PDB file of C-alpha atoms and ligand atoms in Angstrom:
ATOM      1  CA  UNK A 106     129.293   3.974 -52.317  1.00  0.00           C
ATOM      2  CA  UNK A 107     126.980   4.248 -49.305  1.00  0.00           C
ATOM      3  CA  UNK A 108     128.094   1.795 -46.560  1.00  0.00           C
ATOM      4  CA  UNK A 109     130.587   0.102 -48.908  1.00  0.00           C
ATOM      5  CA  UNK A 110     133.959  -1.046 -47.602  1.00  0.00           C
ATOM      6  CA  UNK A 111     137.112   0.105 -49.400  1.00  0.00           C
ATOM      7  CA  UNK A 112     139.414  -2.891 -49.013  1.00  0.00           C
ATOM      8  CA  UNK A 113     140.851  -3.204 -52.512  1.00  0.00           C
ATOM      9  CA  UNK A 114     140.934  -0.427 -55.085  1.00  0.00           C
ATOM     10  CA  UNK A 115     138.915  -2.734 -57.345  1.00  0.00           C
ATOM     11  CA  UNK A 116     136.018  -2.625 -54.864  1.00  0.00           C
ATOM     12  CA  UNK A 117     135.155   0.721 -56.456  1.00  0.00           C
ATOM     13  CA  UNK A 118     134.441   1.418 -60.131  1.00  0.00           C
ATOM     14  CA  UNK A 119     136.127   3.975 -62.346  1.00  0.00           C
ATOM     15  CA  UNK A 120     133.007   6.147 -62.015  1.00  0.00           C
ATOM     16  CA  UNK A 121     133.301   5.924 -58.223  1.00  0.00           C
ATOM     17  CA  UNK A 122     136.996   6.946 -58.351  1.00  0.00           C
ATOM     18  CA  UNK A 123     136.012  10.000 -60.369  1.00  0.00           C
ATOM     19  CA  UNK A 124     133.189  10.848 -57.957  1.00  0.00           C
ATOM     20  CA  UNK A 125     135.691  10.703 -55.058  1.00  0.00           C
ATOM     21  CA  UNK A 126     138.121  12.970 -56.911  1.00  0.00           C
ATOM     22  CA  UNK A 127     135.370  15.510 -57.669  1.00  0.00           C
ATOM     23  CA  UNK A 128     134.260  15.444 -54.025  1.00  0.00           C
ATOM     24  CA  UNK A 129     137.875  15.854 -52.850  1.00  0.00           C
ATOM     25  CA  UNK A 130     138.163  18.975 -55.024  1.00  0.00           C
ATOM     26  CA  UNK A 131     135.128  20.384 -53.192  1.00  0.00           C
ATOM     27  CA  UNK A 132     136.772  19.650 -49.825  1.00  0.00           C
ATOM     28  CA  UNK A 133     139.958  21.319 -51.027  1.00  0.00           C
ATOM     29  CA  UNK A 134     137.891  24.505 -51.577  1.00  0.00           C
ATOM     30  CA  UNK A 135     136.148  24.197 -48.177  1.00  0.00           C
ATOM     31  CA  UNK A 136     137.850  21.722 -45.874  1.00  0.00           C
ATOM     32  CA  UNK A 137     136.176  22.545 -42.526  1.00  0.00           C
ATOM     33  CA  UNK A 138     132.582  21.264 -42.616  1.00  0.00           C
ATOM     34  CA  UNK A 139     130.570  19.851 -39.717  1.00  0.00           C
ATOM     35  CA  UNK A 140     129.177  16.885 -41.629  1.00  0.00           C
ATOM     36  CA  UNK A 141     130.348  14.276 -39.076  1.00  0.00           C
ATOM     37  CA  UNK A 142     129.187  16.152 -35.985  1.00  0.00           C
ATOM     38  CA  UNK A 143     128.334  13.726 -33.186  1.00  0.00           C
ATOM     39  CA  UNK A 144     129.620  10.677 -35.065  1.00  0.00           C
ATOM     40  CA  UNK A 145     132.501   8.361 -34.151  1.00  0.00           C
ATOM     41  CA  UNK A 146     135.123   6.705 -36.374  1.00  0.00           C
ATOM     42  CA  UNK A 147     137.755   4.157 -35.267  1.00  0.00           C
ATOM     43  CA  UNK A 148     141.336   4.275 -36.487  1.00  0.00           C
ATOM     44  CA  UNK A 149     143.010   0.951 -35.696  1.00  0.00           C
ATOM     45  CA  UNK A 150     146.687   0.968 -36.612  1.00  0.00           C
ATOM     46  CA  UNK A 151     148.416  -2.354 -35.950  1.00  0.00           C
ATOM     47  CA  UNK A 152     151.433  -1.121 -37.934  1.00  0.00           C
ATOM     48  CA  UNK A 153     153.328   2.224 -37.848  1.00  0.00           C
ATOM     49  CA  UNK A 154     152.041   5.166 -39.878  1.00  0.00           C
ATOM     50  CA  UNK A 155     152.481   8.927 -40.049  1.00  0.00           C
ATOM     51  CA  UNK A 156     150.601  10.138 -43.133  1.00  0.00           C
ATOM     52  CA  UNK A 157     147.745   7.684 -43.386  1.00  0.00           C
ATOM     53  CA  UNK A 158     146.712   7.815 -39.751  1.00  0.00           C
ATOM     54  CA  UNK A 159     147.206  11.541 -39.267  1.00  0.00           C
ATOM     55  CA  UNK A 160     145.555  12.523 -42.543  1.00  0.00           C
ATOM     56  CA  UNK A 161     142.559  10.286 -41.768  1.00  0.00           C
ATOM     57  CA  UNK A 162     142.395  11.834 -38.299  1.00  0.00           C
ATOM     58  CA  UNK A 163     142.772  15.344 -39.720  1.00  0.00           C
ATOM     59  CA  UNK A 164     139.994  14.562 -42.221  1.00  0.00           C
ATOM     60  CA  UNK A 165     137.694  13.332 -39.421  1.00  0.00           C
ATOM     61  CA  UNK A 166     138.475  16.381 -37.268  1.00  0.00           C
ATOM     62  CA  UNK A 167     137.846  18.770 -40.150  1.00  0.00           C
ATOM     63  CA  UNK A 168     134.471  17.075 -40.641  1.00  0.00           C
ATOM     64  CA  UNK A 169     133.634  17.595 -36.965  1.00  0.00           C
ATOM     65  CA  UNK A 170     133.723  13.890 -36.037  1.00  0.00           C
ATOM     66  CA  UNK A 171     135.246  12.062 -33.072  1.00  0.00           C
ATOM     67  CA  UNK A 172     138.055   9.496 -33.236  1.00  0.00           C
ATOM     68  CA  UNK A 173     138.686   6.415 -31.116  1.00  0.00           C
ATOM     69  CA  UNK A 174     141.429   3.878 -31.688  1.00  0.00           C
ATOM     70  CA  UNK A 175     145.088   3.094 -31.229  1.00  0.00           C
ATOM     71  CA  UNK A 176     148.332   3.604 -33.086  1.00  0.00           C
ATOM     72  CA  UNK A 177     150.211   0.867 -31.289  1.00  0.00           C
ATOM     73  CA  UNK A 178     148.525  -2.497 -30.929  1.00  0.00           C
ATOM     74  CA  UNK A 179     150.654  -3.246 -27.835  1.00  0.00           C
ATOM     75  CA  UNK A 180     148.390  -0.788 -25.986  1.00  0.00           C
ATOM     76  CA  UNK A 181     145.289  -2.819 -26.947  1.00  0.00           C
ATOM     77  CA  UNK A 182     144.120  -6.187 -25.621  1.00  0.00           C
ATOM     78  CA  UNK A 183     145.805  -7.869 -28.570  1.00  0.00           C
ATOM     79  CA  UNK A 184     148.844  -7.783 -26.292  1.00  0.00           C
ATOM     80  CA  UNK A 185     146.904 -10.082 -23.932  1.00  0.00           C
ATOM     81  CA  UNK A 186     146.127 -12.492 -26.757  1.00  0.00           C
ATOM     82  CA  UNK A 187     142.751 -11.210 -27.958  1.00  0.00           C
ATOM     83  CA  UNK A 188     142.071 -12.178 -31.573  1.00  0.00           C
ATOM     84  CA  UNK A 189     141.539  -9.786 -34.472  1.00  0.00           C
ATOM     85  CA  UNK A 190     138.039 -11.282 -34.804  1.00  0.00           C
ATOM     86  CA  UNK A 191     137.087 -10.342 -31.226  1.00  0.00           C
ATOM     87  CA  UNK A 192     138.735  -6.928 -31.521  1.00  0.00           C
ATOM     88  CA  UNK A 193     136.755  -6.024 -34.640  1.00  0.00           C
ATOM     89  CA  UNK A 194     133.470  -7.406 -33.219  1.00  0.00           C
ATOM     90  CA  UNK A 195     133.922  -5.271 -30.078  1.00  0.00           C
ATOM     91  CA  UNK A 196     135.084  -2.066 -31.807  1.00  0.00           C
ATOM     92  CA  UNK A 197     132.048  -2.356 -34.117  1.00  0.00           C
ATOM     93  CA  UNK A 198     129.876  -1.508 -31.103  1.00  0.00           C
ATOM     94  CA  UNK A 199     131.678   1.788 -30.558  1.00  0.00           C
ATOM     95  CA  UNK A 200     131.705   3.552 -33.942  1.00  0.00           C
ATOM     96  CA  UNK A 201     130.215   3.881 -37.435  1.00  0.00           C
ATOM     97  CA  UNK A 202     133.268   3.256 -39.625  1.00  0.00           C
ATOM     98  CA  UNK A 203     136.586   1.428 -39.133  1.00  0.00           C
ATOM     99  CA  UNK A 204     139.861   2.571 -40.681  1.00  0.00           C
ATOM    100  CA  UNK A 205     142.410  -0.205 -40.243  1.00  0.00           C
ATOM    101  CA  UNK A 206     146.084  -0.848 -41.018  1.00  0.00           C
ATOM    102  CA  UNK A 207     147.464  -4.308 -40.372  1.00  0.00           C
ATOM    103  CA  UNK A 208     150.659  -6.136 -41.427  1.00  0.00           C
ATOM    104  CA  UNK A 209     148.795  -9.245 -42.616  1.00  0.00           C
ATOM    105  CA  UNK A 210     147.616  -9.410 -46.233  1.00  0.00           C
ATOM    106  CA  UNK A 211     143.875 -10.003 -46.363  1.00  0.00           C
ATOM    107  CA  UNK A 212     143.278  -8.704 -42.820  1.00  0.00           C
ATOM    108  CA  UNK A 213     141.111  -5.773 -43.953  1.00  0.00           C
ATOM    109  CA  UNK A 214     138.979  -8.067 -46.118  1.00  0.00           C
ATOM    110  CA  UNK A 215     138.591 -10.401 -43.149  1.00  0.00           C
ATOM    111  CA  UNK A 216     137.570  -7.479 -40.918  1.00  0.00           C
ATOM    112  CA  UNK A 217     135.004  -6.320 -43.481  1.00  0.00           C
ATOM    113  CA  UNK A 218     133.452  -9.792 -43.474  1.00  0.00           C
ATOM    114  CA  UNK A 219     132.952  -9.946 -39.704  1.00  0.00           C
ATOM    115  CA  UNK A 220     131.504  -6.492 -39.080  1.00  0.00           C
ATOM    116  CA  UNK A 221     128.327  -4.802 -40.265  1.00  0.00           C
ATOM    117  CA  UNK A 222     130.286  -1.531 -40.541  1.00  0.00           C
ATOM    118  CA  UNK A 223     132.192  -0.284 -43.583  1.00  0.00           C
ATOM    119  CA  UNK A 224     135.966  -0.860 -43.343  1.00  0.00           C
ATOM    120  CA  UNK A 225     138.603   1.265 -45.044  1.00  0.00           C
ATOM    121  CA  UNK A 226     141.857  -0.598 -45.627  1.00  0.00           C
ATOM    122  CA  UNK A 227     144.683   1.746 -44.616  1.00  0.00           C
ATOM    123  CA  UNK A 228     147.254  -0.815 -45.836  1.00  0.00           C
ATOM    124  CA  UNK A 229     147.334  -4.608 -45.388  1.00  0.00           C
ATOM    125  CA  UNK A 230     150.866  -5.972 -45.610  1.00  0.00           C
ATOM    126  CA  UNK A 231     152.254  -5.930 -49.141  1.00  0.00           C
ATOM    127  CA  UNK A 232     148.770  -6.199 -50.623  1.00  0.00           C
ATOM    128  CA  UNK A 233     146.758  -2.970 -51.109  1.00  0.00           C
ATOM    129  CA  UNK A 234     146.554   0.648 -49.955  1.00  0.00           C
ATOM    130  CA  UNK A 235     143.467   1.976 -51.761  1.00  0.00           C
ATOM    131  CA  UNK A 236     143.042   5.362 -50.049  1.00  0.00           C
ATOM    132  CA  UNK A 237     146.673   6.116 -50.967  1.00  0.00           C
ATOM    133  CA  UNK A 238     145.818   5.271 -54.559  1.00  0.00           C
ATOM    134  CA  UNK A 239     142.875   7.650 -54.599  1.00  0.00           C
ATOM    135  CA  UNK A 240     145.071  10.482 -53.323  1.00  0.00           C
ATOM    136  CA  UNK A 241     147.670   9.503 -55.936  1.00  0.00           C
ATOM    137  CA  UNK A 242     144.986   9.690 -58.642  1.00  0.00           C
ATOM    138  CA  UNK A 243     143.898  13.075 -57.306  1.00  0.00           C
ATOM    139  CA  UNK A 244     147.509  14.303 -57.382  1.00  0.00           C
ATOM    140  CA  UNK A 245     147.992  12.997 -60.922  1.00  0.00           C
ATOM    141  CA  UNK A 246     144.740  14.542 -62.172  1.00  0.00           C
ATOM    142  CA  UNK A 247     145.553  17.860 -60.496  1.00  0.00           C
ATOM    143  CA  UNK A 248     149.045  18.081 -61.998  1.00  0.00           C
ATOM    144  CA  UNK A 249     148.433  16.513 -65.417  1.00  0.00           C
ATOM    145  CA  UNK A 250     144.893  17.800 -65.991  1.00  0.00           C
ATOM    146  CA  UNK A 251     143.818  14.335 -67.155  1.00  0.00           C
ATOM    147  CA  UNK A 252     144.203  10.758 -65.948  1.00  0.00           C
ATOM    148  CA  UNK A 253     144.183   9.205 -69.426  1.00  0.00           C
ATOM    149  CA  UNK A 254     147.048   7.915 -71.571  1.00  0.00           C
ATOM    150  CA  UNK A 255     149.915   8.762 -69.226  1.00  0.00           C
ATOM    151  CA  UNK A 256     153.416   7.260 -69.130  1.00  0.00           C
ATOM    152  CA  UNK A 257     153.879   6.145 -65.548  1.00  0.00           C
ATOM    153  CA  UNK A 258     157.271   5.027 -64.227  1.00  0.00           C
ATOM    154  CA  UNK A 259     157.167   2.973 -61.022  1.00  0.00           C
ATOM    155  CA  UNK A 260     160.589   2.726 -59.395  1.00  0.00           C
ATOM    156  CA  UNK A 261     162.001   0.707 -56.491  1.00  0.00           C
ATOM    157  CA  UNK A 262     160.275  -1.998 -54.492  1.00  0.00           C
ATOM    158  CA  UNK A 263     157.560  -3.173 -56.860  1.00  0.00           C
ATOM    159  CA  UNK A 264     157.284  -6.586 -55.184  1.00  0.00           C
ATOM    160  CA  UNK A 265     156.293  -5.551 -51.668  1.00  0.00           C
ATOM    161  CA  UNK A 266     155.029  -2.028 -52.430  1.00  0.00           C
ATOM    162  CA  UNK A 267     151.285  -2.081 -51.798  1.00  0.00           C
ATOM    163  CA  UNK A 268     150.929   1.469 -53.120  1.00  0.00           C
ATOM    164  CA  UNK A 269     152.174   0.536 -56.582  1.00  0.00           C
ATOM    165  CA  UNK A 270     149.931  -2.538 -56.684  1.00  0.00           C
ATOM    166  CA  UNK A 271     146.807  -0.482 -55.975  1.00  0.00           C
ATOM    167  CA  UNK A 272     147.891   2.351 -58.284  1.00  0.00           C
ATOM    168  CA  UNK A 273     148.561  -0.007 -61.182  1.00  0.00           C
ATOM    169  CA  UNK A 274     145.063  -1.471 -60.876  1.00  0.00           C
ATOM    170  CA  UNK A 275     143.451   1.982 -60.829  1.00  0.00           C
ATOM    171  CA  UNK A 276     145.503   3.471 -63.673  1.00  0.00           C
ATOM    172  CA  UNK A 277     144.805   0.439 -65.820  1.00  0.00           C
ATOM    173  CA  UNK A 278     141.274   1.920 -66.113  1.00  0.00           C
ATOM    174  CA  UNK A 279     142.802   5.011 -67.760  1.00  0.00           C
ATOM    175  CA  UNK A 280     144.962   3.452 -70.508  1.00  0.00           C
ATOM    176  CA  UNK A 281     148.290   4.156 -68.839  1.00  0.00           C
ATOM    177  CA  UNK A 282     151.592   2.849 -70.187  1.00  0.00           C
ATOM    178  CA  UNK A 283     153.777   1.455 -67.421  1.00  0.00           C
ATOM    179  CA  UNK A 284     157.547   1.338 -66.940  1.00  0.00           C
ATOM    180  CA  UNK A 285     158.677  -0.850 -64.056  1.00  0.00           C
ATOM    181  CA  UNK A 286     162.179  -0.087 -62.773  1.00  0.00           C
ATOM    182  CA  UNK A 287     163.381  -2.433 -60.043  1.00  0.00           C
ATOM    183  CA  UNK A 288     166.124  -4.856 -59.041  1.00  0.00           C
ATOM    184  CA  UNK A 289     165.406  -8.429 -60.183  1.00  0.00           C
ATOM    185  CA  UNK A 290     164.496  -9.427 -56.615  1.00  0.00           C
ATOM    186  CA  UNK A 291     161.812  -6.715 -56.364  1.00  0.00           C
ATOM    187  CA  UNK A 292     160.030  -6.986 -59.712  1.00  0.00           C
ATOM    188  CA  UNK A 293     156.319  -6.330 -60.116  1.00  0.00           C
ATOM    189  CA  UNK A 294     154.477  -9.578 -59.226  1.00  0.00           C
ATOM    190  CA  UNK A 295     153.173 -11.674 -62.106  1.00  0.00           C
ATOM    191  CA  UNK A 296     149.503 -11.258 -61.153  1.00  0.00           C
ATOM    192  CA  UNK A 297     149.691  -7.508 -61.835  1.00  0.00           C
ATOM    193  CA  UNK A 298     151.538  -7.940 -65.125  1.00  0.00           C
ATOM    194  CA  UNK A 299     148.993 -10.537 -66.117  1.00  0.00           C
ATOM    195  CA  UNK A 300     146.219  -8.032 -65.401  1.00  0.00           C
ATOM    196  CA  UNK A 301     147.898  -5.555 -67.781  1.00  0.00           C
ATOM    197  CA  UNK A 302     148.288  -8.212 -70.482  1.00  0.00           C
ATOM    198  CA  UNK A 303     144.594  -9.073 -70.180  1.00  0.00           C
ATOM    199  CA  UNK A 304     143.728  -5.397 -70.596  1.00  0.00           C
ATOM    200  CA  UNK A 305     146.163  -5.144 -73.536  1.00  0.00           C
ATOM    201  CA  UNK A 306     148.125  -2.374 -71.822  1.00  0.00           C
ATOM    202  CA  UNK A 307     151.831  -1.955 -72.465  1.00  0.00           C
ATOM    203  CA  UNK A 308     154.496  -2.309 -69.818  1.00  0.00           C
ATOM    204  CA  UNK A 309     158.290  -2.343 -69.909  1.00  0.00           C
ATOM    205  CA  UNK A 310     160.599  -3.733 -67.247  1.00  0.00           C
ATOM    206  CA  UNK A 311     164.150  -2.630 -66.600  1.00  0.00           C
ATOM    207  CA  UNK A 312     166.806  -2.637 -63.897  1.00  0.00           C
ATOM    208  CA  UNK A 313     168.049   0.769 -65.010  1.00  0.00           C
ATOM    209  CA  UNK A 314     166.634   4.217 -64.424  1.00  0.00           C
ATOM    210  CA  UNK A 315     167.990   5.500 -67.732  1.00  0.00           C
ATOM    211  CA  UNK A 316     167.208   8.087 -70.416  1.00  0.00           C
ATOM    212  CA  UNK A 317     163.790   6.516 -71.038  1.00  0.00           C
ATOM    213  CA  UNK A 318     162.512   8.611 -68.119  1.00  0.00           C
ATOM    214  CA  UNK A 319     162.364  11.513 -70.586  1.00  0.00           C
ATOM    215  CA  UNK A 320     159.054   9.973 -71.701  1.00  0.00           C
ATOM    216  CA  UNK A 321     157.633  10.004 -68.163  1.00  0.00           C
ATOM    217  CA  UNK A 322     154.564  12.008 -67.157  1.00  0.00           C
ATOM    218  CA  UNK A 323     154.782  10.597 -63.634  1.00  0.00           C
ATOM    219  CA  UNK A 324     157.748   9.048 -61.814  1.00  0.00           C
ATOM    220  CA  UNK A 325     156.413   7.168 -58.799  1.00  0.00           C
ATOM    221  CA  UNK A 326     159.342   6.463 -56.456  1.00  0.00           C
ATOM    222  CA  UNK A 327     159.030   3.892 -53.653  1.00  0.00           C
ATOM    223  CA  UNK A 328     160.992   2.875 -50.601  1.00  0.00           C
ATOM    224  CA  UNK A 329     162.584  -0.574 -50.343  1.00  0.00           C
ATOM    225  CA  UNK A 330     160.508  -1.923 -47.456  1.00  0.00           C
ATOM    226  CA  UNK A 331     162.824  -3.418 -44.879  1.00  0.00           C
ATOM    227  CA  UNK A 332     159.908  -4.711 -42.776  1.00  0.00           C
ATOM    228  CA  UNK A 333     158.660  -7.026 -45.564  1.00  0.00           C
ATOM    229  CA  UNK A 334     161.938  -8.913 -46.175  1.00  0.00           C
ATOM    230  CA  UNK A 335     162.400 -12.364 -44.672  1.00  0.00           C
ATOM    231  CA  UNK A 336     166.068 -12.327 -45.767  1.00  0.00           C
ATOM    232  CA  UNK A 337     168.071  -9.350 -44.357  1.00  0.00           C
ATOM    233  CA  UNK A 338     170.850  -9.972 -46.897  1.00  0.00           C
ATOM    234  CA  UNK A 339     168.383  -9.431 -49.730  1.00  0.00           C
ATOM    235  CA  UNK A 340     167.353  -6.119 -48.135  1.00  0.00           C
ATOM    236  CA  UNK A 341     171.006  -5.011 -47.807  1.00  0.00           C
ATOM    237  CA  UNK A 342     171.614  -5.915 -51.459  1.00  0.00           C
ATOM    238  CA  UNK A 343     168.677  -3.882 -52.782  1.00  0.00           C
ATOM    239  CA  UNK A 344     168.177  -0.991 -50.344  1.00  0.00           C
ATOM    240  CA  UNK A 345     170.314   1.519 -52.272  1.00  0.00           C
ATOM    241  CA  UNK A 346     169.245   0.418 -55.748  1.00  0.00           C
ATOM    242  CA  UNK A 347     167.939   3.834 -56.843  1.00  0.00           C
ATOM    243  CA  UNK A 348     168.642   7.351 -55.630  1.00  0.00           C
ATOM    244  CA  UNK A 349     166.890   9.962 -57.795  1.00  0.00           C
ATOM    245  CA  UNK A 350     169.003  13.101 -58.276  1.00  0.00           C
ATOM    246  CA  UNK A 351     168.376  16.375 -60.085  1.00  0.00           C
ATOM    247  CA  UNK A 352     170.799  15.554 -62.905  1.00  0.00           C
ATOM    248  CA  UNK A 353     168.857  12.349 -63.645  1.00  0.00           C
ATOM    249  CA  UNK A 354     165.662  14.268 -64.415  1.00  0.00           C
ATOM    250  CA  UNK A 355     167.257  16.828 -66.726  1.00  0.00           C
ATOM    251  CA  UNK A 356     165.535  16.708 -70.110  1.00  0.00           C
ATOM    252  CA  UNK A 357     162.308  15.234 -68.720  1.00  0.00           C
ATOM    253  CA  UNK A 358     158.920  16.658 -69.775  1.00  0.00           C
ATOM    254  CA  UNK A 359     158.197  20.155 -68.452  1.00  0.00           C
ATOM    255  CA  UNK A 360     155.076  18.948 -66.637  1.00  0.00           C
ATOM    256  CA  UNK A 361     156.528  15.666 -65.345  1.00  0.00           C
ATOM    257  CA  UNK A 362     155.915  15.200 -61.623  1.00  0.00           C
ATOM    258  CA  UNK A 363     157.703  13.014 -59.073  1.00  0.00           C
ATOM    259  CA  UNK A 364     155.389  11.295 -56.603  1.00  0.00           C
ATOM    260  CA  UNK A 365     156.273   9.146 -53.613  1.00  0.00           C
ATOM    261  CA  UNK A 366     153.852   7.723 -51.026  1.00  0.00           C
ATOM    262  CA  UNK A 367     156.549   8.400 -48.396  1.00  0.00           C
ATOM    263  CA  UNK A 368     158.218   7.752 -46.014  1.00  0.00           C
ATOM    264  CA  UNK A 369     161.430   8.380 -47.941  1.00  0.00           C
ATOM    265  CA  UNK A 370     164.673   6.801 -46.812  1.00  0.00           C
ATOM    266  CA  UNK A 371     167.288   7.755 -49.416  1.00  0.00           C
ATOM    267  CA  UNK A 372     165.622   7.011 -52.765  1.00  0.00           C
ATOM    268  CA  UNK A 373     165.103  10.703 -53.577  1.00  0.00           C
ATOM    269  CA  UNK A 374     168.050  12.980 -52.911  1.00  0.00           C
ATOM    270  CA  UNK A 375     166.965  15.930 -50.731  1.00  0.00           C
ATOM    271  CA  UNK A 376     168.319  18.247 -53.446  1.00  0.00           C
ATOM    272  CA  UNK A 377     165.317  17.241 -55.576  1.00  0.00           C
ATOM    273  CA  UNK A 378     162.892  18.658 -52.990  1.00  0.00           C
ATOM    274  CA  UNK A 379     163.300  22.195 -54.393  1.00  0.00           C
ATOM    275  CA  UNK A 380     162.844  21.035 -57.986  1.00  0.00           C
ATOM    276  CA  UNK A 381     159.428  22.157 -59.354  1.00  0.00           C
ATOM    277  CA  UNK A 382     158.960  18.579 -60.583  1.00  0.00           C
ATOM    278  CA  UNK A 383     158.937  17.277 -56.993  1.00  0.00           C
ATOM    279  CA  UNK A 384     155.345  16.864 -55.854  1.00  0.00           C
ATOM    280  CA  UNK A 385     155.534  14.413 -52.926  1.00  0.00           C
ATOM    281  CA  UNK A 386     154.882  16.917 -50.142  1.00  0.00           C
ATOM    282  CA  UNK A 387     151.855  18.460 -51.909  1.00  0.00           C
ATOM    283  CA  UNK A 388     150.709  14.862 -52.462  1.00  0.00           C
ATOM    284  CA  UNK A 389     150.451  14.386 -48.673  1.00  0.00           C
ATOM    285  CA  UNK A 390     148.187  17.449 -48.370  1.00  0.00           C
ATOM    286  CA  UNK A 391     145.894  16.040 -51.055  1.00  0.00           C
ATOM    287  CA  UNK A 392     145.471  12.986 -48.811  1.00  0.00           C
ATOM    288  CA  UNK A 393     143.351  14.963 -46.346  1.00  0.00           C
ATOM    289  CA  UNK A 394     140.831  16.131 -48.975  1.00  0.00           C
ATOM    290  CA  UNK A 395     140.622  12.698 -50.570  1.00  0.00           C
ATOM    291  CA  UNK A 396     140.056  11.005 -47.198  1.00  0.00           C
ATOM    292  CA  UNK A 397     137.364  13.554 -46.364  1.00  0.00           C
ATOM    293  CA  UNK A 398     135.720  12.604 -49.659  1.00  0.00           C
ATOM    294  CA  UNK A 399     135.979   8.841 -49.057  1.00  0.00           C
ATOM    295  CA  UNK A 400     134.478   9.118 -45.547  1.00  0.00           C
ATOM    296  CA  UNK A 401     131.689  11.473 -46.585  1.00  0.00           C
ATOM    297  CA  UNK A 402     130.643   9.296 -49.542  1.00  0.00           C
ATOM    298  CA  UNK A 403     130.775   5.999 -47.609  1.00  0.00           C
ATOM    299  CA  UNK A 404     128.776   7.483 -44.727  1.00  0.00           C
ATOM    300  CA  UNK A 405     126.505   9.350 -47.174  1.00  0.00           C
ATOM    301  CA  UNK A 406     126.972  12.638 -45.277  1.00  0.00           C
TER     302      UNK A 406
HETATM  303  N1   CP B 757     152.030   6.673 -47.458  1.00  0.00           N
HETATM  304  C1   CP B 757     151.880   6.035 -46.272  1.00  0.00           C
HETATM  305  O1   CP B 757     151.163   5.033 -46.176  1.00  0.00           O
HETATM  306  O2   CP B 757     152.603   6.593 -45.254  1.00  0.00           O
HETATM  307  P1   CP B 757     152.501   6.127 -43.739  1.00  0.00           P
HETATM  308  O3   CP B 757     153.080   4.731 -43.657  1.00  0.00           O
HETATM  309  O4   CP B 757     153.285   7.124 -42.959  1.00  0.00           O
HETATM  310  O5   CP B 757     151.054   6.104 -43.362  1.00  0.00           O
END
């Protein structure tokens, strides 16, 4: 993994995922370590973020490193018309690793091709969010004890949701069975279903979140992403498609867990937060350990 960029989850092998999860477990036992002392990492966020930016920055701080960057591109020279190319070329002179979120699909790949530094994609449009996937895998392994042969329900915006795209690709290495629950307008894109067919993995599609969720090991809820819609009427039609409530998860497996990359709008009723099957807030904590692991392995600390 040394000096490798993490742009798509498929940039890393199954063995590398497992190495990251093992390393994250070590950081969970001892999170403050001075491995990055005297070293500088850039966090360039061209799009809003709470968890990804702050957990990366917490991870860097816990490793003793320094952070430069911005969380609002209007405060950078992009506002004066500087190109992404020039921005990345310049920032590459100031740090050893770039963590970048950008609204344009393919932007992180582009950045990785124009810098000699490793780039971690912190989300590029509706495309990929690989560090989120690794923390999702960590959360699934921690709660289920095993990543293999799980029934995974993905619910909500499966068209624009970059987290479900990355997670599907990763879990396809572990023989998961998938259940896609979405409105017709927000179905899982064909390229991902095609990938599952090629791997001979089963998937079911439905508009309804019905009694089949009793088979779920993981329910992965997602937000309908207003910022990705070109048609506001389509957003209005789909935004309240699913609201998970306690009564809907009665009769589910004892060890079933509800994950959500967050932010939540209304797709999980707040009453579910106290349910022992809700795991989305613990999931955010796992993000710090996993991001410590990703940074330490890429920089070979
Ligand atoms: N899960 C996630 O990407 O959250 P943020 O948009 O707050 O970073």
